[in-house]
Tab-separated table of C-alpha atoms in Angstrom:
chain	number	residue	atom	x	y	z
A	1	UNK	CA	-61.897	-2.741	7.794
A	2	UNK	CA	-62.777	-5.885	5.819
A	3	UNK	CA	-63.413	-5.217	2.149
A	4	UNK	CA	-66.008	-7.451	0.510
A	5	UNK	CA	-65.925	-7.339	-3.297
A	6	UNK	CA	-68.555	-9.010	-5.486
A	7	UNK	CA	-67.322	-10.412	-8.789
A	8	UNK	CA	-69.263	-7.861	-10.928
A	9	UNK	CA	-67.585	-4.934	-9.158
A	10	UNK	CA	-64.182	-6.521	-9.654
A	11	UNK	CA	-64.726	-6.822	-13.406
A	12	UNK	CA	-65.865	-3.195	-13.664
A	13	UNK	CA	-62.815	-2.011	-11.737
A	14	UNK	CA	-60.534	-4.072	-13.921
A	15	UNK	CA	-61.850	-2.505	-17.129
A	16	UNK	CA	-61.692	0.996	-15.645
A	17	UNK	CA	-58.101	0.547	-14.506
A	18	UNK	CA	-56.835	-1.352	-17.557
A	19	UNK	CA	-54.077	0.544	-19.307
A	20	UNK	CA	-54.459	-1.696	-22.340
A	21	UNK	CA	-58.078	-0.496	-22.631
A	22	UNK	CA	-56.898	3.044	-22.237
A	23	UNK	CA	-54.303	2.573	-24.995
A	24	UNK	CA	-56.941	1.044	-27.244
A	25	UNK	CA	-59.251	4.008	-26.644
A	26	UNK	CA	-56.408	6.386	-27.583
A	27	UNK	CA	-55.763	4.365	-30.722
A	28	UNK	CA	-59.450	4.554	-31.670
A	29	UNK	CA	-59.435	8.295	-31.092
A	30	UNK	CA	-56.353	8.702	-33.236
A	31	UNK	CA	-57.938	6.682	-36.068
A	32	UNK	CA	-61.099	8.755	-35.821
A	33	UNK	CA	-59.122	11.971	-36.236
A	34	UNK	CA	-57.215	10.519	-39.170
A	35	UNK	CA	-60.516	9.530	-40.823
A	36	UNK	CA	-61.681	13.146	-40.645
A	37	UNK	CA	-58.446	14.428	-42.194
A	38	UNK	CA	-58.151	11.827	-44.963
A	39	UNK	CA	-61.110	13.230	-46.918
A	40	UNK	CA	-59.583	16.659	-47.309
A	41	UNK	CA	-57.646	18.089	-50.264
A	42	UNK	CA	-53.852	18.355	-49.861
A	43	UNK	CA	-52.546	21.674	-48.597
A	44	UNK	CA	-51.701	24.213	-51.341
A	45	UNK	CA	-48.031	24.954	-52.009
A	46	UNK	CA	-46.512	28.413	-52.049
A	47	UNK	CA	-43.871	28.862	-54.758
A	48	UNK	CA	-41.444	31.736	-55.275
A	49	UNK	CA	-38.188	32.329	-57.142
A	50	UNK	CA	-36.268	34.418	-59.631
A	51	UNK	CA	-36.247	33.685	-63.341
A	52	UNK	CA	-33.444	34.620	-65.815
A	53	UNK	CA	-30.990	35.930	-63.204
A	54	UNK	CA	-27.663	36.880	-64.934
A	55	UNK	CA	-24.643	35.041	-63.625
A	56	UNK	CA	-21.917	36.598	-65.808
A	57	UNK	CA	-21.002	40.070	-66.897
A	58	UNK	CA	-21.015	43.306	-64.963
A	59	UNK	CA	-24.582	42.792	-63.778
A	60	UNK	CA	-24.215	39.250	-62.583
A	61	UNK	CA	-26.524	38.242	-59.713
A	62	UNK	CA	-28.333	41.577	-60.003
A	63	UNK	CA	-32.103	41.542	-60.307
A	64	UNK	CA	-32.127	44.972	-61.970
A	65	UNK	CA	-29.456	44.504	-64.653
A	66	UNK	CA	-31.595	42.634	-67.203
A	67	UNK	CA	-35.150	43.400	-68.212
A	68	UNK	CA	-35.751	39.649	-68.639
A	69	UNK	CA	-35.065	39.014	-64.952
A	70	UNK	CA	-38.327	38.380	-63.152
A	71	UNK	CA	-39.256	37.887	-59.510
A	72	UNK	CA	-41.942	35.262	-59.305
A	73	UNK	CA	-44.409	34.191	-56.648
A	74	UNK	CA	-47.233	31.721	-57.047
A	75	UNK	CA	-49.429	29.049	-55.562
A	76	UNK	CA	-49.803	25.386	-56.594
A	77	UNK	CA	-52.549	22.933	-55.706
A	78	UNK	CA	-52.717	19.180	-56.283
A	79	UNK	CA	-56.345	18.316	-56.964
A	80	UNK	CA	-57.608	14.970	-55.693
A	81	UNK	CA	-60.927	13.878	-57.094
A	82	UNK	CA	-63.967	13.372	-54.889
A	83	UNK	CA	-64.035	9.578	-55.463
A	84	UNK	CA	-60.383	9.266	-54.412
A	85	UNK	CA	-60.941	11.293	-51.296
A	86	UNK	CA	-64.011	9.248	-50.542
A	87	UNK	CA	-62.026	6.007	-50.957
A	88	UNK	CA	-59.248	7.273	-48.642
A	89	UNK	CA	-61.815	8.305	-46.103
A	90	UNK	CA	-63.352	4.825	-46.329
A	91	UNK	CA	-59.934	3.269	-45.580
A	92	UNK	CA	-59.483	5.510	-42.557
A	93	UNK	CA	-63.012	4.720	-41.428
A	94	UNK	CA	-62.270	0.990	-41.631
A	95	UNK	CA	-59.083	1.540	-39.621
A	96	UNK	CA	-61.101	3.442	-37.039
A	97	UNK	CA	-63.541	0.589	-36.749
A	98	UNK	CA	-60.650	-1.843	-36.341
A	99	UNK	CA	-59.125	0.297	-33.565
A	100	UNK	CA	-62.523	0.609	-31.892
A	101	UNK	CA	-62.751	-3.205	-31.829
A	102	UNK	CA	-59.347	-3.263	-30.162
A	103	UNK	CA	-60.852	-1.341	-27.225
A	104	UNK	CA	-63.445	-4.082	-26.857
A	105	UNK	CA	-60.707	-6.694	-27.104
A	106	UNK	CA	-58.705	-5.007	-24.329
A	107	UNK	CA	-61.789	-4.692	-22.145
A	108	UNK	CA	-62.702	-8.385	-22.674
A	109	UNK	CA	-59.152	-9.432	-21.756
A	110	UNK	CA	-59.218	-7.300	-18.615
A	111	UNK	CA	-62.517	-8.844	-17.617
A	112	UNK	CA	-61.315	-12.393	-18.199
A	113	UNK	CA	-57.998	-11.889	-16.384
A	114	UNK	CA	-59.761	-10.258	-13.433
A	115	UNK	CA	-62.312	-13.079	-13.350
A	116	UNK	CA	-59.523	-15.684	-13.279
A	117	UNK	CA	-57.716	-13.798	-10.488
A	118	UNK	CA	-60.974	-13.461	-8.562
A	119	UNK	CA	-61.687	-17.196	-8.801
A	120	UNK	CA	-58.120	-18.011	-7.741
A	121	UNK	CA	-58.375	-15.711	-4.718
A	122	UNK	CA	-61.850	-16.914	-3.693
A	123	UNK	CA	-60.960	-20.590	-3.789
A	124	UNK	CA	-57.666	-19.961	-2.037
A	125	UNK	CA	-59.723	-18.408	0.779
A	126	UNK	CA	-62.010	-21.434	0.868
A	127	UNK	CA	-58.988	-23.747	0.955
A	128	UNK	CA	-57.625	-21.761	3.907
A	129	UNK	CA	-60.874	-22.337	5.784
A	130	UNK	CA	-60.505	-26.111	5.282
A	131	UNK	CA	-56.891	-26.149	6.457
A	132	UNK	CA	-57.899	-24.109	9.474
A	133	UNK	CA	-60.642	-26.654	10.160
A	134	UNK	CA	-58.104	-29.493	9.877
A	135	UNK	CA	-55.787	-27.678	12.256
A	136	UNK	CA	-58.684	-27.150	14.715
A	137	UNK	CA	-59.507	-30.871	14.605
A	138	UNK	CA	-55.886	-31.775	15.262
A	139	UNK	CA	-55.647	-29.438	18.258
A	140	UNK	CA	-58.912	-30.747	19.696
A	141	UNK	CA	-57.792	-34.386	19.407
A	142	UNK	CA	-54.413	-33.545	20.881
A	143	UNK	CA	-55.936	-31.845	23.941
A	144	UNK	CA	-58.254	-34.768	24.386
A	145	UNK	CA	-55.341	-37.161	24.053
A	146	UNK	CA	-53.358	-35.266	26.703
A	147	UNK	CA	-56.353	-35.435	29.013
A	148	UNK	CA	-56.773	-39.163	28.463
A	149	UNK	CA	-53.027	-39.641	29.100
A	150	UNK	CA	-53.334	-37.826	32.426
A	151	UNK	CA	-56.095	-40.233	33.488
A	152	UNK	CA	-54.127	-43.246	32.296
A	153	UNK	CA	-56.789	-44.108	29.695
A	154	UNK	CA	-54.586	-42.925	26.837
A	155	UNK	CA	-51.059	-43.675	25.671
A	156	UNK	CA	-48.035	-41.579	24.841
A	157	UNK	CA	-47.682	-42.944	21.292
A	158	UNK	CA	-51.164	-41.635	20.497
A	159	UNK	CA	-50.316	-38.217	21.933
A	160	UNK	CA	-47.016	-38.061	19.987
A	161	UNK	CA	-48.821	-38.963	16.810
A	162	UNK	CA	-51.404	-36.239	17.361
A	163	UNK	CA	-48.651	-33.732	18.207
A	164	UNK	CA	-47.028	-34.461	14.866
A	165	UNK	CA	-50.402	-34.107	13.180
A	166	UNK	CA	-50.850	-30.645	14.734
A	167	UNK	CA	-47.434	-29.557	13.419
A	168	UNK	CA	-48.249	-30.827	9.917
A	169	UNK	CA	-51.658	-29.069	10.006
A	170	UNK	CA	-50.045	-25.818	11.115
A	171	UNK	CA	-47.505	-26.031	8.306
A	172	UNK	CA	-50.257	-26.791	5.792
A	173	UNK	CA	-52.230	-23.802	7.001
A	174	UNK	CA	-49.157	-21.555	6.664
A	175	UNK	CA	-48.577	-22.761	3.112
A	176	UNK	CA	-52.224	-22.210	2.161
A	177	UNK	CA	-52.157	-18.773	3.802
A	178	UNK	CA	-49.158	-17.866	1.662
A	179	UNK	CA	-50.901	-19.046	-1.490
A	180	UNK	CA	-54.032	-17.020	-0.644
A	181	UNK	CA	-51.896	-13.889	0.003
A	182	UNK	CA	-50.356	-14.280	-3.449
A	183	UNK	CA	-53.790	-14.794	-5.017
A	184	UNK	CA	-55.221	-11.710	-3.312
A	185	UNK	CA	-52.225	-9.671	-4.462
A	186	UNK	CA	-52.825	-10.872	-8.001
A	187	UNK	CA	-56.447	-9.742	-7.734
A	188	UNK	CA	-55.461	-6.353	-6.327
A	189	UNK	CA	-53.362	-5.867	-9.485
A	190	UNK	CA	-56.666	-5.574	-11.411
A	191	UNK	CA	-58.834	-3.827	-8.801
A	192	UNK	CA	-56.370	-1.566	-7.057
A	193	UNK	CA	-58.108	-2.402	-3.772
A	194	UNK	CA	-57.443	-4.966	-1.028
A	195	UNK	CA	-60.011	-7.728	-0.776
A	196	UNK	CA	-59.938	-9.829	2.373
A	197	UNK	CA	-63.389	-11.279	1.818
A	198	UNK	CA	-64.868	-12.276	-1.548
A	199	UNK	CA	-68.397	-13.277	-2.497
A	200	UNK	CA	-68.797	-16.605	-4.242
A	201	UNK	CA	-68.428	-16.197	-8.020
A	202	UNK	CA	-71.716	-16.407	-9.919
A	203	UNK	CA	-70.901	-16.858	-13.581
A	204	UNK	CA	-73.315	-16.140	-16.402
A	205	UNK	CA	-74.498	-18.846	-18.785
A	206	UNK	CA	-71.834	-19.680	-21.373
A	207	UNK	CA	-72.621	-18.632	-24.963
A	208	UNK	CA	-73.283	-21.034	-27.786
A	209	UNK	CA	-70.507	-22.103	-30.123
A	210	UNK	CA	-71.634	-19.732	-32.887
A	211	UNK	CA	-71.882	-16.763	-30.511
A	212	UNK	CA	-68.464	-17.558	-28.958
A	213	UNK	CA	-66.838	-17.768	-32.393
A	214	UNK	CA	-68.525	-14.618	-33.752
A	215	UNK	CA	-67.446	-12.540	-30.709
A	216	UNK	CA	-63.995	-14.103	-30.266
A	217	UNK	CA	-61.424	-11.233	-30.123
A	218	UNK	CA	-59.153	-12.727	-32.737
A	219	UNK	CA	-62.011	-13.420	-35.143
A	220	UNK	CA	-63.455	-9.911	-34.800
A	221	UNK	CA	-60.031	-8.314	-35.257
A	222	UNK	CA	-59.314	-10.376	-38.395
A	223	UNK	CA	-62.692	-9.485	-39.835
A	224	UNK	CA	-61.850	-5.795	-39.440
A	225	UNK	CA	-58.541	-6.479	-41.245
A	226	UNK	CA	-60.589	-7.723	-44.206
A	227	UNK	CA	-62.594	-4.498	-44.253
A	228	UNK	CA	-59.435	-2.414	-44.282
A	229	UNK	CA	-57.817	-4.494	-47.044
A	230	UNK	CA	-60.926	-4.224	-49.275
A	231	UNK	CA	-61.033	-0.480	-48.922
A	232	UNK	CA	-57.327	-0.252	-49.793
A	233	UNK	CA	-58.025	-2.178	-53.020
A	234	UNK	CA	-60.425	0.606	-54.076
A	235	UNK	CA	-57.796	3.232	-53.331
A	236	UNK	CA	-55.218	1.380	-55.415
A	237	UNK	CA	-57.706	0.993	-58.280
A	238	UNK	CA	-58.439	4.719	-58.328
A	239	UNK	CA	-54.721	5.511	-58.346
A	240	UNK	CA	-54.728	4.591	-62.053
A	241	UNK	CA	-56.219	8.048	-62.548
A	242	UNK	CA	-53.442	10.537	-61.842
A	243	UNK	CA	-53.977	13.681	-59.764
A	244	UNK	CA	-53.648	16.954	-61.670
A	245	UNK	CA	-51.793	19.878	-60.192
A	246	UNK	CA	-52.640	23.507	-60.914
A	247	UNK	CA	-50.295	26.495	-60.484
A	248	UNK	CA	-50.770	30.227	-60.791
A	249	UNK	CA	-47.802	32.612	-60.473
A	250	UNK	CA	-47.190	36.343	-60.724
A	251	UNK	CA	-43.889	37.676	-62.110
A	252	UNK	CA	-42.479	41.182	-61.560
A	253	UNK	CA	-39.942	42.757	-63.944
A	254	UNK	CA	-38.017	46.013	-63.856
A	255	UNK	CA	-38.980	48.434	-66.572
A	256	UNK	CA	-41.159	45.878	-68.296
A	257	UNK	CA	-44.775	44.795	-67.853
A	258	UNK	CA	-45.446	42.295	-65.030
A	259	UNK	CA	-46.488	38.784	-66.124
A	260	UNK	CA	-48.884	36.120	-64.878
A	261	UNK	CA	-48.435	32.449	-65.587
A	262	UNK	CA	-50.877	29.543	-65.357
A	263	UNK	CA	-49.935	25.861	-65.676
A	264	UNK	CA	-51.290	22.358	-65.222
A	265	UNK	CA	-49.131	19.313	-64.338
A	266	UNK	CA	-50.486	15.909	-65.371
A	267	UNK	CA	-48.617	12.714	-64.404
A	268	UNK	CA	-48.365	10.293	-67.278
A	269	UNK	CA	-48.902	6.629	-66.309
A	270	UNK	CA	-46.720	5.294	-69.084
A	271	UNK	CA	-46.664	1.683	-67.809
A	272	UNK	CA	-49.806	1.007	-65.757
A	273	UNK	CA	-49.506	-2.758	-66.219
A	274	UNK	CA	-46.066	-2.658	-64.608
A	275	UNK	CA	-46.915	-0.310	-61.759
A	276	UNK	CA	-50.521	0.675	-60.981
A	277	UNK	CA	-51.907	-2.766	-61.889
A	278	UNK	CA	-49.237	-4.398	-59.754
A	279	UNK	CA	-50.215	-2.232	-56.796
A	280	UNK	CA	-53.822	-3.224	-57.213
A	281	UNK	CA	-52.885	-6.906	-57.486
A	282	UNK	CA	-50.819	-6.582	-54.299
A	283	UNK	CA	-53.813	-5.127	-52.430
A	284	UNK	CA	-56.062	-7.903	-53.747
A	285	UNK	CA	-53.565	-10.470	-52.461
A	286	UNK	CA	-53.711	-8.805	-49.021
A	287	UNK	CA	-57.521	-9.226	-49.118
A	288	UNK	CA	-57.131	-12.937	-49.758
A	289	UNK	CA	-54.542	-13.153	-46.986
A	290	UNK	CA	-56.861	-11.384	-44.536
A	291	UNK	CA	-59.763	-13.671	-45.490
A	292	UNK	CA	-57.574	-16.752	-44.975
A	293	UNK	CA	-56.378	-15.410	-41.593
A	294	UNK	CA	-59.977	-14.760	-40.553
A	295	UNK	CA	-61.046	-18.249	-41.528
A	296	UNK	CA	-58.147	-19.736	-39.594
A	297	UNK	CA	-59.099	-17.602	-36.605
A	298	UNK	CA	-62.682	-18.872	-36.787
A	299	UNK	CA	-61.478	-22.476	-36.872
A	300	UNK	CA	-59.149	-21.860	-33.925
A	301	UNK	CA	-61.987	-20.193	-31.943
A	302	UNK	CA	-64.316	-23.130	-32.699
A	303	UNK	CA	-61.631	-25.529	-31.562
A	304	UNK	CA	-61.038	-23.488	-28.413
A	305	UNK	CA	-64.782	-23.520	-27.618
A	306	UNK	CA	-64.970	-27.273	-28.164
A	307	UNK	CA	-61.997	-27.867	-25.834
A	308	UNK	CA	-63.311	-25.588	-23.117
A	309	UNK	CA	-66.803	-27.004	-23.312
A	310	UNK	CA	-65.424	-30.549	-23.120
A	311	UNK	CA	-63.308	-29.586	-20.107
A	312	UNK	CA	-66.282	-27.955	-18.419
A	313	UNK	CA	-68.466	-31.058	-18.884
A	314	UNK	CA	-65.700	-33.368	-17.697
A	315	UNK	CA	-65.023	-31.244	-14.633
A	316	UNK	CA	-68.749	-30.970	-13.821
A	317	UNK	CA	-69.037	-34.756	-13.981
A	318	UNK	CA	-65.981	-35.160	-11.749
A	319	UNK	CA	-67.389	-32.683	-9.208
A	320	UNK	CA	-70.697	-34.533	-9.052
A	321	UNK	CA	-68.968	-37.939	-8.844
A	322	UNK	CA	-66.622	-36.696	-6.120
A	323	UNK	CA	-69.490	-35.369	-4.094
A	324	UNK	CA	-71.577	-38.562	-4.213
A	325	UNK	CA	-68.964	-41.352	-4.557
A	326	UNK	CA	-66.088	-40.019	-2.458
A	327	UNK	CA	-67.117	-37.218	-0.094
A	328	UNK	CA	-70.420	-38.670	1.135
A	329	UNK	CA	-68.899	-42.056	2.152
A	330	UNK	CA	-66.122	-40.232	4.009
A	331	UNK	CA	-68.635	-38.106	5.884
A	332	UNK	CA	-70.456	-41.299	6.886
A	333	UNK	CA	-67.078	-42.796	7.945
A	334	UNK	CA	-66.353	-39.764	10.120
A	335	UNK	CA	-69.781	-40.080	11.802
A	336	UNK	CA	-69.244	-43.831	12.331
A	337	UNK	CA	-65.707	-43.345	13.693
A	338	UNK	CA	-66.935	-40.612	16.069
A	339	UNK	CA	-69.607	-42.959	17.371
A	340	UNK	CA	-67.059	-45.782	17.767
A	341	UNK	CA	-64.747	-43.390	19.618
A	342	UNK	CA	-67.487	-42.381	22.023
A	343	UNK	CA	-68.185	-46.064	22.565
A	344	UNK	CA	-64.453	-46.506	23.315
A	345	UNK	CA	-64.063	-48.718	20.241
A	346	UNK	CA	-61.814	-46.358	18.214
A	347	UNK	CA	-58.762	-44.336	19.056
A	348	UNK	CA	-58.311	-40.594	18.805
A	349	UNK	CA	-55.836	-41.180	15.930
A	350	UNK	CA	-58.505	-43.064	14.011
A	351	UNK	CA	-60.947	-40.193	14.588
A	352	UNK	CA	-58.407	-37.631	13.437
A	353	UNK	CA	-57.519	-39.662	10.401
A	354	UNK	CA	-61.195	-39.925	9.467
A	355	UNK	CA	-61.717	-36.172	9.878
A	356	UNK	CA	-58.458	-35.402	8.055
A	357	UNK	CA	-59.386	-37.654	5.144
A	358	UNK	CA	-62.775	-35.936	4.849
A	359	UNK	CA	-61.124	-32.438	4.829
A	360	UNK	CA	-58.554	-33.548	2.227
A	361	UNK	CA	-61.304	-34.785	-0.043
A	362	UNK	CA	-63.116	-31.485	0.439
A	363	UNK	CA	-59.926	-29.697	-0.647
A	364	UNK	CA	-59.671	-31.864	-3.755
A	365	UNK	CA	-63.307	-31.166	-4.492
A	366	UNK	CA	-62.600	-27.462	-4.027
A	367	UNK	CA	-59.736	-27.674	-6.563
A	368	UNK	CA	-62.089	-29.307	-9.074
A	369	UNK	CA	-64.694	-26.608	-8.488
A	370	UNK	CA	-62.020	-23.951	-8.953
A	371	UNK	CA	-60.883	-25.479	-12.244
A	372	UNK	CA	-64.489	-25.739	-13.402
A	373	UNK	CA	-65.109	-22.051	-12.535
A	374	UNK	CA	-61.958	-20.946	-14.397
A	375	UNK	CA	-62.977	-22.947	-17.475
A	376	UNK	CA	-66.475	-21.470	-17.414
A	377	UNK	CA	-64.977	-17.992	-16.957
A	378	UNK	CA	-63.010	-18.396	-20.198
A	379	UNK	CA	-66.169	-19.401	-22.000
A	380	UNK	CA	-68.102	-16.428	-20.600
A	381	UNK	CA	-65.517	-13.629	-20.672
A	382	UNK	CA	-63.263	-14.479	-23.633
A	383	UNK	CA	-65.797	-13.146	-26.227
A	384	UNK	CA	-66.202	-9.392	-26.698
A	385	UNK	CA	-69.313	-7.957	-25.132
A	386	UNK	CA	-72.342	-7.551	-27.366
A	387	UNK	CA	-72.091	-4.219	-29.159
A	388	UNK	CA	-68.330	-3.888	-28.877
A	389	UNK	CA	-67.849	-6.128	-31.876
A	390	UNK	CA	-70.055	-4.066	-34.179
């Protein structure tokens, strides 16, 4: 059964089957779970031990020999302020947004790669049709030449030349068939389905330069890096305020009253200029680095758009020029040669050469159209879809 796949279905299948998109979704889910956990207080710590255990004398290592020996159990809790927990949660939220963007990046890459494979497979199929046409022409002229030779109106040199042309056309068809098989296999890598017949690609209108740059995967990813770096600065700034730890313990003694203890541990930032301020300065430097990377990514994306747009215009001009200045005269030449042949004023070899030249130019035109479609596909599918970059 012949499978006919439109381009839109191919792109959907590519995104659904993309393992990179699956990995990005898992990364986004992981970051979302971390964002939920980062706003919580640290787990409390259970403490237990024995105080004043004798280690010498007759009662050494005995918990009942000394009335000062006490079995102790308690619980300790590091208390993180609400603003610190909020800042940590903001960092995790920024990381989640960055990972969510990576899902859009992976989906955009899958769409673009599938579109390029589709275009390659489609135009390989069209090239095969042209080589088959050339082979058909060669066979027709050869059979006619053999018939003319049998009636003494032809010559053996003409038949031998056409026989060689048939062999060359068959080899050319075999080579094109091999190229098409490789292109179809490359497309199946994205769709998971065989595709013996493909609809002509119908690409959407390319975005503007500003839209291309704003939705470029690298630009969007670098912008999310800025968000993460800025949130980490706030966490570093709040780390100047130490976290207090509280502990309550209960002590049991033999023959003496049980005791309860309560304590608070407060870290002392004795040199904030040498430590905490340095950490904040390091995070600020990372913000500057992220901003510089994002600006460089924007410039690279703008340059990429300019190059692709220029290539698309140049290829479009070449396609139009080839159609009017090269292909049309050759079509007229074929018609004129066919008329001359029917009037017995041109040989079969001349007719075949005229037809062959026309087919060859059609193949060159097909290559230009393929290159144009691939360039346009990069302009259309390289950016992240609207909404995925938010």
